[in-house]
Short mmCIF file of C-alpha atoms in Angstrom, two decimals:
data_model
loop_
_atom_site.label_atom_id
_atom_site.label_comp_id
_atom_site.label_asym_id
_atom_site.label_seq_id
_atom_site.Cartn_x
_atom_site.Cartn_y
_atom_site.Cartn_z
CA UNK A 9 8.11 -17.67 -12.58
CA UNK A 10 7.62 -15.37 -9.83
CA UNK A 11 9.96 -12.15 -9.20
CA UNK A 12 9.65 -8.85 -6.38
CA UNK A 13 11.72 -6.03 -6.52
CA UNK A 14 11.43 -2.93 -4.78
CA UNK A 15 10.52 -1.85 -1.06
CA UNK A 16 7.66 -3.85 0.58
CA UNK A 17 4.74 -2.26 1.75
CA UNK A 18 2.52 -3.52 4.83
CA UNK A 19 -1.40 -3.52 4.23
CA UNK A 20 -4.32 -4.56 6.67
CA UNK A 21 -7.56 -4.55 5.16
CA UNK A 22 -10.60 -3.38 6.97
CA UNK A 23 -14.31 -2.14 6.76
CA UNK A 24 -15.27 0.72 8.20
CA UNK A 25 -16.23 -1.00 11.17
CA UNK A 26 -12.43 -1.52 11.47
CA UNK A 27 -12.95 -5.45 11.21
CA UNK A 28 -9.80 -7.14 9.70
CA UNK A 29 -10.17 -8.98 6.81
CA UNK A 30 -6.17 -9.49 6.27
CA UNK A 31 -3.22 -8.49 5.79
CA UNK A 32 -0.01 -8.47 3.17
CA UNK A 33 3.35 -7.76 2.74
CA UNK A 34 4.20 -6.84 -0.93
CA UNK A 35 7.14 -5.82 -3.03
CA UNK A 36 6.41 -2.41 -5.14
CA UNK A 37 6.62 -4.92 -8.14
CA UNK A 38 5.66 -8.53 -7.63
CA UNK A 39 4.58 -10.93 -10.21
CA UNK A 40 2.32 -12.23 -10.68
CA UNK A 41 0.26 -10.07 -8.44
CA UNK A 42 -0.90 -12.17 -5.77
CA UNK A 43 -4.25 -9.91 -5.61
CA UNK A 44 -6.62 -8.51 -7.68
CA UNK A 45 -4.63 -5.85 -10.09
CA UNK A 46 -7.41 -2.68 -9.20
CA UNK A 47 -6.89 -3.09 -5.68
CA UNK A 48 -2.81 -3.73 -6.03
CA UNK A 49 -2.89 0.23 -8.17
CA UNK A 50 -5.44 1.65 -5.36
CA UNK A 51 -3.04 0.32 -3.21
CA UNK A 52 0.13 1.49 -4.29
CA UNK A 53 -1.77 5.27 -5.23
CA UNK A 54 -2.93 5.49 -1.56
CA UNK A 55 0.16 4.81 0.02
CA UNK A 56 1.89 7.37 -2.85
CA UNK A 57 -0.15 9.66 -1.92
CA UNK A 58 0.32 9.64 1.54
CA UNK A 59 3.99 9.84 1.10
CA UNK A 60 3.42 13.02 -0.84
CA UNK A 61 1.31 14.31 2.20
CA UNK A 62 3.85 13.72 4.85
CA UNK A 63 6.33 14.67 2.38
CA UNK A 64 4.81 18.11 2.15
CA UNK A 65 3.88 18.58 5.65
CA UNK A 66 7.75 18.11 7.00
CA UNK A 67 8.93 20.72 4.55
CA UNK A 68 6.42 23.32 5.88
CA UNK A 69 7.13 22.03 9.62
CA UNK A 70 10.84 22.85 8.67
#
């Protein structure tokens, strides 16, 4: 059985050479995961976190 739910979030993945090694479009909840689970919660973190920073930044802009 497969399910998503939630917002989907764009990811490229690169080195820091900035080679591209791929790229996915996934629901905040999908399962089963369609990649490994640590790198699906670094992920998800990352792009929280980021939120929060923007998030921050427009309120002090303001």
């Amino acid at each position: 059985m497969k399910m998503e739910a939630g917002r989907p979030s764009y990811f490229v993945v690169k080195d820091t050479d900035g080679k591209r090694y791929g790229e996915y479009s996934l629901s905040s909840l999908t399962v089963p995961l369609p990649i490994n689970t640590n790198l699906w919660a670094y992920l998800v973190k990352k792009l929280s976190d980021e939120i929060a920073l923007v998030n921050r930044q427009q309120k002090v802009d303001n």
